[in-house]
Short mmCIF file of C-alpha atoms in Angstrom, two decimals:
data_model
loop_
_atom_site.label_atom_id
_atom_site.label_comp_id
_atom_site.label_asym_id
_atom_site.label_seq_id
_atom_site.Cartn_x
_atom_site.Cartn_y
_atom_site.Cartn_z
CA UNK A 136 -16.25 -54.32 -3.83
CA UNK A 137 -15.57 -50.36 -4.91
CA UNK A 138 -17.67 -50.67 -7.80
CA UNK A 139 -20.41 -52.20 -5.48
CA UNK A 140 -20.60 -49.13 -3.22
CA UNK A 141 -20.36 -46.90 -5.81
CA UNK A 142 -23.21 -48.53 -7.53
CA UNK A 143 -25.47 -48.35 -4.19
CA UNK A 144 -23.88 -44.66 -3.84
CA UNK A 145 -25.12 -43.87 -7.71
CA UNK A 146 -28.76 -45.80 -6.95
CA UNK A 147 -29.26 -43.52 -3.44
CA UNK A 148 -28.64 -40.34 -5.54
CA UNK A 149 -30.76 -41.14 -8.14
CA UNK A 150 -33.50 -41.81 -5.53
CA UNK A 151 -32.90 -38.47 -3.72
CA UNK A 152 -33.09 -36.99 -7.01
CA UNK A 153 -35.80 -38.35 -7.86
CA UNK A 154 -37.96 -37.69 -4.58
CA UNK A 155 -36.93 -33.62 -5.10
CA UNK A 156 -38.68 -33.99 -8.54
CA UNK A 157 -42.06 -34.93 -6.61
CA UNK A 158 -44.58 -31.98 -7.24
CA UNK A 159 -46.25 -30.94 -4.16
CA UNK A 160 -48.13 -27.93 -2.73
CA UNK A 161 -46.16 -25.78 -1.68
CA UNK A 162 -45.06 -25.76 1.96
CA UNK A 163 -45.22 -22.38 2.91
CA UNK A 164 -44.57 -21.90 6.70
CA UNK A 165 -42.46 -23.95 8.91
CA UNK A 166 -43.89 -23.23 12.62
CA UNK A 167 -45.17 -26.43 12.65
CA UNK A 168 -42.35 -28.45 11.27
CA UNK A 169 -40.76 -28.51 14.71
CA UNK A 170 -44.49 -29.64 16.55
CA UNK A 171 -45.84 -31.62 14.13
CA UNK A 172 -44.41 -34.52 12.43
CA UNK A 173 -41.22 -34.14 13.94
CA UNK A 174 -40.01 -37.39 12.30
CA UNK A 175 -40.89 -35.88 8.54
CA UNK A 176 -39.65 -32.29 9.57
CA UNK A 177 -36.38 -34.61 11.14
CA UNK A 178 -35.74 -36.40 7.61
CA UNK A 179 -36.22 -33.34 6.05
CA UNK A 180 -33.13 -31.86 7.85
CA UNK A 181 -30.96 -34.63 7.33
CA UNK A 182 -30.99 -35.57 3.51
CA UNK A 183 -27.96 -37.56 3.72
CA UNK A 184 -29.65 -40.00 5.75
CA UNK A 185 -31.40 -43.26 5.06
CA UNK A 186 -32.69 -43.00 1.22
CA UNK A 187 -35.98 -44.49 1.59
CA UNK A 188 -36.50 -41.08 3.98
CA UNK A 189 -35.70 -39.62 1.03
CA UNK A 190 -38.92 -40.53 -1.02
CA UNK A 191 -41.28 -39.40 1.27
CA UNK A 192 -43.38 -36.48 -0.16
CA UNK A 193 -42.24 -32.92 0.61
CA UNK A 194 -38.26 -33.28 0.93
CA UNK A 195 -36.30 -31.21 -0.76
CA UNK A 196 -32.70 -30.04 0.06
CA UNK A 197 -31.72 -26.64 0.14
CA UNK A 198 -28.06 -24.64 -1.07
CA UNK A 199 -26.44 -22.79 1.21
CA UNK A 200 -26.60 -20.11 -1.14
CA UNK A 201 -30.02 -19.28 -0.34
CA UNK A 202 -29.62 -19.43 3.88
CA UNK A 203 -28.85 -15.60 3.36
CA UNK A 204 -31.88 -13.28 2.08
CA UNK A 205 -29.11 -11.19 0.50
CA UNK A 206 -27.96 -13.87 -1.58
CA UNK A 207 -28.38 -12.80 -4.99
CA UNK A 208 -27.99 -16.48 -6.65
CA UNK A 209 -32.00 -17.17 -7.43
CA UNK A 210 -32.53 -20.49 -8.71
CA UNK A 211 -34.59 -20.81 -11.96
CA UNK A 212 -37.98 -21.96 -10.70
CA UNK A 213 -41.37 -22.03 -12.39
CA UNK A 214 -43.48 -19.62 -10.85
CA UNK A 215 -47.42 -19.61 -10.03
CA UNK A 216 -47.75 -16.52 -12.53
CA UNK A 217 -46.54 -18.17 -15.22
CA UNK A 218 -48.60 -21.42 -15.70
CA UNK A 219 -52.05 -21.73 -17.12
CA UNK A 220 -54.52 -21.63 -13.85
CA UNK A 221 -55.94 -24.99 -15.03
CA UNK A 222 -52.70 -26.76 -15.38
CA UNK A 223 -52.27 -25.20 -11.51
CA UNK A 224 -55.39 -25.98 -10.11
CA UNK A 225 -55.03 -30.22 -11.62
CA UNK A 226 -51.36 -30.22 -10.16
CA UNK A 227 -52.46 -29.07 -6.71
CA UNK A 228 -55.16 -31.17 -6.92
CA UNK A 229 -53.61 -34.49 -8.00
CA UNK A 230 -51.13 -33.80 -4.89
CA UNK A 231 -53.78 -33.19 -2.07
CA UNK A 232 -55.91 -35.76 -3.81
CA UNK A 233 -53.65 -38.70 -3.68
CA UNK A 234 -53.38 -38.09 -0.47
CA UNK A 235 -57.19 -37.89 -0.17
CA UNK A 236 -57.37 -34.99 1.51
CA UNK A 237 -57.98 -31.76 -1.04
CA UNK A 238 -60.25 -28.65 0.36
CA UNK A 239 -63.40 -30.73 -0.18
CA UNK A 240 -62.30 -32.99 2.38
CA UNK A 241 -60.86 -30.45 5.09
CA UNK A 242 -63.98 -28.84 4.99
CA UNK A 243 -66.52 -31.89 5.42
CA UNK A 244 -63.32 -32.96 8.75
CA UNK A 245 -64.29 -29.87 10.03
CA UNK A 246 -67.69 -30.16 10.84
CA UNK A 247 -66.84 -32.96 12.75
CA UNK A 248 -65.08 -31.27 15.59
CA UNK A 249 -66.07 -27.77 14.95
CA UNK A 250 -68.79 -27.21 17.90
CA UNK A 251 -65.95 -27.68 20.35
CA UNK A 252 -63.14 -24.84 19.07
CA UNK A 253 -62.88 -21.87 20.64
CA UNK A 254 -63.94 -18.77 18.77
CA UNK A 255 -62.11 -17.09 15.64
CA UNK A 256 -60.90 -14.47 17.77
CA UNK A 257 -59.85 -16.95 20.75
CA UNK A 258 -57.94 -19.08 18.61
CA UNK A 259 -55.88 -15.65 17.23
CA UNK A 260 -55.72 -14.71 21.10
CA UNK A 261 -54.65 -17.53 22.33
CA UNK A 262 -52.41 -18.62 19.77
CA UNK A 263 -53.13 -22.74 20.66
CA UNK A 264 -50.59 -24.94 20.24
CA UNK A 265 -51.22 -27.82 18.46
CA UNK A 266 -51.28 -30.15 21.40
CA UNK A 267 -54.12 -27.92 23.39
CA UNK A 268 -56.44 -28.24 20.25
CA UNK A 269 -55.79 -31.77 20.46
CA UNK A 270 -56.63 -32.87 23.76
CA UNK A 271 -59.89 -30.37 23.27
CA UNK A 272 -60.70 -32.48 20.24
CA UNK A 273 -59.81 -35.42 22.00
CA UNK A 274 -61.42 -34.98 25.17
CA UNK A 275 -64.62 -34.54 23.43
CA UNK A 276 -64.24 -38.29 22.19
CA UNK A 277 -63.34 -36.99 18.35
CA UNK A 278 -60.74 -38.12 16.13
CA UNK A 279 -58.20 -35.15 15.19
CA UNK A 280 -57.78 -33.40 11.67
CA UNK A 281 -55.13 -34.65 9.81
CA UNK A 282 -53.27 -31.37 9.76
CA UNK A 283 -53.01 -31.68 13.58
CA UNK A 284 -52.22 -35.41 13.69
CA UNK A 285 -48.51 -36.83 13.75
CA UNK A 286 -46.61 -38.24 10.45
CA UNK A 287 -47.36 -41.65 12.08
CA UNK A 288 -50.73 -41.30 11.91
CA UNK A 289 -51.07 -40.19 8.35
CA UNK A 290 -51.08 -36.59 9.53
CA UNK A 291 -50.90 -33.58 6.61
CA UNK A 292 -48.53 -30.78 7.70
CA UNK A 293 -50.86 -27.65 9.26
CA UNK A 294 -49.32 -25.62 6.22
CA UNK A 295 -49.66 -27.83 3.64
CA UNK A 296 -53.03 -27.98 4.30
CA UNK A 297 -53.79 -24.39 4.54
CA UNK A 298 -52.12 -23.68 1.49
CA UNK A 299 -54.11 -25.69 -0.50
CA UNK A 300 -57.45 -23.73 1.23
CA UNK A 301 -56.06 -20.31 0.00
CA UNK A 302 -54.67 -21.36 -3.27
CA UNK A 303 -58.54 -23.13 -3.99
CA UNK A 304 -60.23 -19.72 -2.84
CA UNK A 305 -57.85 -17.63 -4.77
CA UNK A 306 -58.03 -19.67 -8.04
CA UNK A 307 -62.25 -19.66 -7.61
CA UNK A 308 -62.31 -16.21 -6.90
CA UNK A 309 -59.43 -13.68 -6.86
CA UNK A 310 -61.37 -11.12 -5.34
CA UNK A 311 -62.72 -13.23 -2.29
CA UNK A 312 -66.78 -12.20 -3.07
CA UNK A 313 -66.64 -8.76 -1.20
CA UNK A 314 -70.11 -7.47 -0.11
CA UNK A 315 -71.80 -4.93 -1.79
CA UNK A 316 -71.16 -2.23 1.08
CA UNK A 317 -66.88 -3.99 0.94
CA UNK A 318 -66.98 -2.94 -2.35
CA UNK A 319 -68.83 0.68 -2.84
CA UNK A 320 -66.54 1.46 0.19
CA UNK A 321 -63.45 0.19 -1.45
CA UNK A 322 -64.01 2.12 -4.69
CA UNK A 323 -64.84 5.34 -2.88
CA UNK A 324 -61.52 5.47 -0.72
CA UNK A 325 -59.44 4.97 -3.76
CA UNK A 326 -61.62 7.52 -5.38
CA UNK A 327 -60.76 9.92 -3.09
CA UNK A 328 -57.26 8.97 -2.60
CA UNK A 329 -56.23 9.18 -6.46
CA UNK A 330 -55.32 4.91 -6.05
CA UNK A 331 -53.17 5.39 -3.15
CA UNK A 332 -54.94 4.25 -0.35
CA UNK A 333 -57.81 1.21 0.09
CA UNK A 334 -60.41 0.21 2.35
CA UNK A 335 -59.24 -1.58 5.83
CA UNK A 336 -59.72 -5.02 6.44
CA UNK A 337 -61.33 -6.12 10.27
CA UNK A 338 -62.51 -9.72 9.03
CA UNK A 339 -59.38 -12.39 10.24
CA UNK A 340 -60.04 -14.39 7.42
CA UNK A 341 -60.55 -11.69 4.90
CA UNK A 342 -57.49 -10.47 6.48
CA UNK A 343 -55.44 -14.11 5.57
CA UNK A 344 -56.60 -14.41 2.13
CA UNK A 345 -55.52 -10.75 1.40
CA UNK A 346 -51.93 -11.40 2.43
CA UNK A 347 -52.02 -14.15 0.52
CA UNK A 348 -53.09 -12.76 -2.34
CA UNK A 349 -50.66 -10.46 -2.59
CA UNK A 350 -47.82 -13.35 -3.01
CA UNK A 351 -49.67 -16.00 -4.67
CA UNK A 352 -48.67 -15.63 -8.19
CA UNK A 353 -44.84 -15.31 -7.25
CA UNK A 354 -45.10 -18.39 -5.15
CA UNK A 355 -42.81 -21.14 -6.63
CA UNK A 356 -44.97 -24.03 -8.22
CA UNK A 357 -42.88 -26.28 -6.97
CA UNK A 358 -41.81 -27.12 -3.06
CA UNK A 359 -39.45 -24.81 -1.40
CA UNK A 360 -38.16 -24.77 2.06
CA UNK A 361 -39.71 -21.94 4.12
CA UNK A 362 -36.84 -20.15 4.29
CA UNK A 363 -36.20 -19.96 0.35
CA UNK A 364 -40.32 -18.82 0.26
CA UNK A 365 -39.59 -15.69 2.32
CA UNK A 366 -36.38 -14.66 0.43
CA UNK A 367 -38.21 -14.68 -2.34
CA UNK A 368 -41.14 -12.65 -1.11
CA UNK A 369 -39.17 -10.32 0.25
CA UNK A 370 -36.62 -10.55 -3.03
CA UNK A 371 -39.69 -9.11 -4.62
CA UNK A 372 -40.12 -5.95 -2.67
CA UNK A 373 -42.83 -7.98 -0.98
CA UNK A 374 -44.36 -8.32 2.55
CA UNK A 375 -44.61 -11.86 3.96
CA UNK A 376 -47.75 -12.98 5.56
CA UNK A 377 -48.26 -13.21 9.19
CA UNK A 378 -48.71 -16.88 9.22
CA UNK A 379 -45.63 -17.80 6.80
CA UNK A 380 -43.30 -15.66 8.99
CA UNK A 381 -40.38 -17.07 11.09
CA UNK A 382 -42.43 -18.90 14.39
CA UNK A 383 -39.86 -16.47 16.65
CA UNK A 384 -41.49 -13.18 14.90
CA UNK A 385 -43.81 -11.36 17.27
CA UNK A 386 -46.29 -11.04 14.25
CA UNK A 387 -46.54 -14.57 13.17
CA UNK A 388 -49.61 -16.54 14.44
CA UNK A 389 -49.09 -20.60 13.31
CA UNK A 390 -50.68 -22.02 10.39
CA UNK A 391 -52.69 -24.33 11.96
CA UNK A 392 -54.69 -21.04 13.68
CA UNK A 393 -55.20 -19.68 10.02
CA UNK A 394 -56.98 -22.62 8.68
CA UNK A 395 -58.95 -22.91 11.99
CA UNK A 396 -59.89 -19.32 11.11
CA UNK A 397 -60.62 -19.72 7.60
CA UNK A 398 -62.95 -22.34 8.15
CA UNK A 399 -64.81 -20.76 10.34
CA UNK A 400 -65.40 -17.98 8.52
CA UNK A 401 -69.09 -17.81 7.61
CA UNK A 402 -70.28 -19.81 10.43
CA UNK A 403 -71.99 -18.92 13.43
CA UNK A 404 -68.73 -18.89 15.69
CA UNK A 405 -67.39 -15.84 13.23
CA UNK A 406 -71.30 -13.89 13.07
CA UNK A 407 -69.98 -11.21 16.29
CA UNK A 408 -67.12 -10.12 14.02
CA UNK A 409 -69.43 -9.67 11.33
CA UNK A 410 -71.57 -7.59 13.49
CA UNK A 411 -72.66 -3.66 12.22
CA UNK A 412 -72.93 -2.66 15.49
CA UNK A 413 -69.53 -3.76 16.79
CA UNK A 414 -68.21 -1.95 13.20
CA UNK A 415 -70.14 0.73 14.19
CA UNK A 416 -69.21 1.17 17.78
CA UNK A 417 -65.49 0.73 16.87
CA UNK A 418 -65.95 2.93 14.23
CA UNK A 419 -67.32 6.39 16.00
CA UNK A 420 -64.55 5.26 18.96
CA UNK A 421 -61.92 5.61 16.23
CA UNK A 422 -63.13 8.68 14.60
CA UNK A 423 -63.24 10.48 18.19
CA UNK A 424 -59.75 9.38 18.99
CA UNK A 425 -58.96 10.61 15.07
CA UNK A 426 -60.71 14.30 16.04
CA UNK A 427 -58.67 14.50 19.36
CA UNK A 428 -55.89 14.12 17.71
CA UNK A 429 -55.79 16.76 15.50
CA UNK A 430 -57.11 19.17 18.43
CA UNK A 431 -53.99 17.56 20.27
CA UNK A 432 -51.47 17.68 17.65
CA UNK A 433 -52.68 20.37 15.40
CA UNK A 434 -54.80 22.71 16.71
CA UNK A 435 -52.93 22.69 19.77
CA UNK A 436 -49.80 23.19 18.23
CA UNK A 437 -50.83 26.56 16.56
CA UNK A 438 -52.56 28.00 19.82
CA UNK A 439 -49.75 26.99 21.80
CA UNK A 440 -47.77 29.17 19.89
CA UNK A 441 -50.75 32.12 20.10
CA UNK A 442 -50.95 31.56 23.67
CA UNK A 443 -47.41 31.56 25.12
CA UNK A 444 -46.33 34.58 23.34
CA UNK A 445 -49.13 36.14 25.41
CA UNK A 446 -47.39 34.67 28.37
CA UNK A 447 -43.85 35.50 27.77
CA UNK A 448 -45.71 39.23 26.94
CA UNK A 449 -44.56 38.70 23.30
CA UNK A 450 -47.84 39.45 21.75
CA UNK A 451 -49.39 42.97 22.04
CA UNK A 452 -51.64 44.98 20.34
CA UNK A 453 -49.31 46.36 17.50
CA UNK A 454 -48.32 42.72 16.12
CA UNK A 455 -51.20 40.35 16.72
CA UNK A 456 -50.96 40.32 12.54
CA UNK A 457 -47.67 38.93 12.85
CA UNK A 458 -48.40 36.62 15.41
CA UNK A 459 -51.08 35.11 13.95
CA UNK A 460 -49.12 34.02 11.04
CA UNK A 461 -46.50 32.71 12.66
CA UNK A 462 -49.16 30.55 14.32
CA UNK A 463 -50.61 29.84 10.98
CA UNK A 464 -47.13 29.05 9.50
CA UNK A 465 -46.49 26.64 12.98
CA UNK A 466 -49.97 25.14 12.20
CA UNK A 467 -49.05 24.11 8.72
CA UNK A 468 -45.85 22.38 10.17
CA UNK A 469 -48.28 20.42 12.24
CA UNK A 470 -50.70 19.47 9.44
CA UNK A 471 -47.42 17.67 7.84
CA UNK A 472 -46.36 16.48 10.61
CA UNK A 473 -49.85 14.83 11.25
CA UNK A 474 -50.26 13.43 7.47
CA UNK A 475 -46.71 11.69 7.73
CA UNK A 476 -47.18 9.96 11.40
CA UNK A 477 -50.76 8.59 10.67
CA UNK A 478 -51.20 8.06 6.96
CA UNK A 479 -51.27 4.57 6.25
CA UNK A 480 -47.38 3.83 4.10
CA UNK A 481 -46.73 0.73 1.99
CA UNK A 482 -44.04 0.10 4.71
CA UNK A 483 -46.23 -0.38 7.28
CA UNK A 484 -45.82 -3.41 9.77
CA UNK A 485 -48.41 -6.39 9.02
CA UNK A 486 -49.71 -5.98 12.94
CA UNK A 487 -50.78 -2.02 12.87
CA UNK A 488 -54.21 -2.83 14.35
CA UNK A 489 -53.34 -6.64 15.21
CA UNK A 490 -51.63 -9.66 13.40
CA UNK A 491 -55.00 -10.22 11.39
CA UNK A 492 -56.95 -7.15 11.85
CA UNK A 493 -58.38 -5.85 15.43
CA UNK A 494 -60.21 -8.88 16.12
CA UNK A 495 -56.88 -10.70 16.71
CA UNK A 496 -55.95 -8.51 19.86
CA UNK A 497 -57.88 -8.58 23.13
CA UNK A 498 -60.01 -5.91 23.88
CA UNK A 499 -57.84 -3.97 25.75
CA UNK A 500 -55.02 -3.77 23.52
CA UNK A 501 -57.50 -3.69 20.81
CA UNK A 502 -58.97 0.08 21.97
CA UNK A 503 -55.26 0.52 22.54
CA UNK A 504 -53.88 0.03 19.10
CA UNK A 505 -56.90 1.76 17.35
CA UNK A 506 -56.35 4.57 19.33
CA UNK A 507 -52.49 5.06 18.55
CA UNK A 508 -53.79 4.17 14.64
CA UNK A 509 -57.39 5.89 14.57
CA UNK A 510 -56.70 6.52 10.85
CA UNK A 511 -55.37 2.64 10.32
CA UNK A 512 -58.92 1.28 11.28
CA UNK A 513 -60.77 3.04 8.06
CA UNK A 514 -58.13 2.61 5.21
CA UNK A 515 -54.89 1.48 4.46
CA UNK A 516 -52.03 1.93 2.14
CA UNK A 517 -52.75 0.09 -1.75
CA UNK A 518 -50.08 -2.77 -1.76
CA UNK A 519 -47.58 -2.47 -4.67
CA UNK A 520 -48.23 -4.18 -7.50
CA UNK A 521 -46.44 -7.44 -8.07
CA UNK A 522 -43.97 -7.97 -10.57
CA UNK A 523 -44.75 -11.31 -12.52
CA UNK A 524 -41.52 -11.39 -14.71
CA UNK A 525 -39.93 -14.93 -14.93
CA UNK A 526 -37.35 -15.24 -12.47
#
């Protein structure tokens, strides 16, 4: 009878090993484990349960030694950057294709339902749950993407899905087919800025595939628990995008949103954000805030200095030299003080001007957050390069 359960014991590990050897894309956010497909996200949890659980797609059991980010124990995993692209592109493929639902097929689901979303900039807002876009797709007598239907229904998890959207841009086209005007701009602030600094992003989805792009080549080929993803973005000296953080970060907007966003981009619902005379509206609003800011801060600072030492009968007529150089010198303090506040740093948060650019705030705290970051709305800070040594 011992050898008989030990047997069975040997066969269940064997088939939990075996289902952690499945190649998937890579799951790379977890705000929707806990909405959507609670029964996968449930199994996923509890590894030690019922084995057949175990051979569904997408479980993988992590070590306690990475539940802290300062671990230092990094397990040896094959990373994006260091596999051919095509061998990449087939794997991801093969996964999202067995399952018959690769970027081809998101894309042609979408037009189904897509007249009755709200707008890019709604859906960032508003931050839908996934059971409000439901009963809107619902109540307008359509059937549901799979990324926003349940594991009973044959539903793909929201991130899942979106991954394999950004990883099929990025492999097509690293660089995302800037405009003309994106990229003469782009060149001309790191032109002046000796490299340092880059051109701002205001598109949402522009804004998505840029995060991602900074992380895709260090992203594990294989699955990994969202936790172990952002250790190791953050491992890396890294910034982890909006929609990958933890759902209780103030930043993070869920997955599900992105790829709403992503496929809109280019359609008619996403045309106002393209619009030159929103950019160029925004843009003179900024650069006045930017002026009276240096009037405020600067400027002022020096005269203040002029002008009280007038008051307090300081200043007369046989030292207005030295005076004036002391306001000169207090000037200069200001300058510095004004370059360190409002330059854009590498260290920056990923919501300066909204969790995907200004479109992602309401208009309010939109004018709001461009006026505390004038300088934020026409350039940021160059990310750091990323290290693509084997782990």
């Amino acid at each position: 009878m011992s050898e008989r359960v030990s047997s069975i014991r040997c066969e269940k590990g064997s088939q939990r090993n075996s289902g952690r050897r499945v190649s998937i894309l890579i799951a790379a956010s977890d705000s929707e484990d806990d909405e959507i497909q609670n029964t996968a996200s449930n199994d996923e949890e509890n590894t030690s349960g019922n084995s057949n659980n175990d051979l569904e797609i997408g479980k993988v059991t992590s070590s306690k030694s990475f539940d802290s980010v300062d671990s230092n124990f990094e397990q040896e995993e094959v990373t994006m950057s260091n596999k051919l692209r095509m061998t990449r592109m087939m794997s991801m493929r093969q996964t999202m294709e067995s399952e018959r639902y690769d970027a081809v097929n998101i894309r042609a689901e979408f037009k189904a339902y897509q007249h009755v979303l709200p707008k890019p900039q709604e859906l960032l807002q508003g931050k839908h749950s996934f059971q409000t876009l439901r009963k809107m797709i619902e109540g307008n007598n359509l059937q549901p993407p799979r990324f926003l239907q349940y594991n009973t229904e044959n539903g793909i998890k929201p991130h899942h899905a979106l991954c394999n959207l950004l990883l099929t841009d990025y492999e097509v086209d690293e660089d995302f087919k800037l405009s003309c005007d994106a990229r003469l701009y782009s060149l001309l602030v790191r032109t002046l800025s000796f490299g340092k600094l880059d051109r701002q992003i205001h598109n949402p989805a522009e804004f998505i595939r840029d995060q991602f792009s900074r992380i895709a080549e260090i992203v594990p080929a294989s699955v990994v628990k969202p936790p172990e993803l952002r250790k190791k973005i953050m491992n890396r000296g890294l910034t982890v995008p909006n929609y990958f953080l933890a759902p209780e970060d103030g930043k993070q907007f869920p997955p599900h949103i992105a790829l709403l966003v992503l496929l809109q981009d280019g359609e008619k619902e996403s045309q106002r954000m393209n619009s030159r005379v929103y950019h160029l509206g925004f843009s003179l609003y900024a650069f006045v805030a930017l002026f009276l800011r240096i009037v405020l801060e600067v400027i002022g600072g020096a005269g203040a200095i002029w002008g009280g030492a007038e008051v307090f009968t300081l200043r007369t007529a046989n030292n207005l030299p030295l005076w004036r150089w002391i306001s000169v010198g207090v000037g200069i303090f200001c300058i510095l003080r004004f370059c360190i506040q409002n330059l854009p740093q590498q260290q920056d948060l990923g919501d300066t001007i909204g969790p995907a650019g200004p479109w992602s705030l309401p208009l309010a705290a939109r004018l709001r957050a461009v006026c505390d970051h004038p300088f934020h709305y026409f350039v940021r800070a160059k990310p750091p390069p990323v290290d693509n040594k084997d782990d």
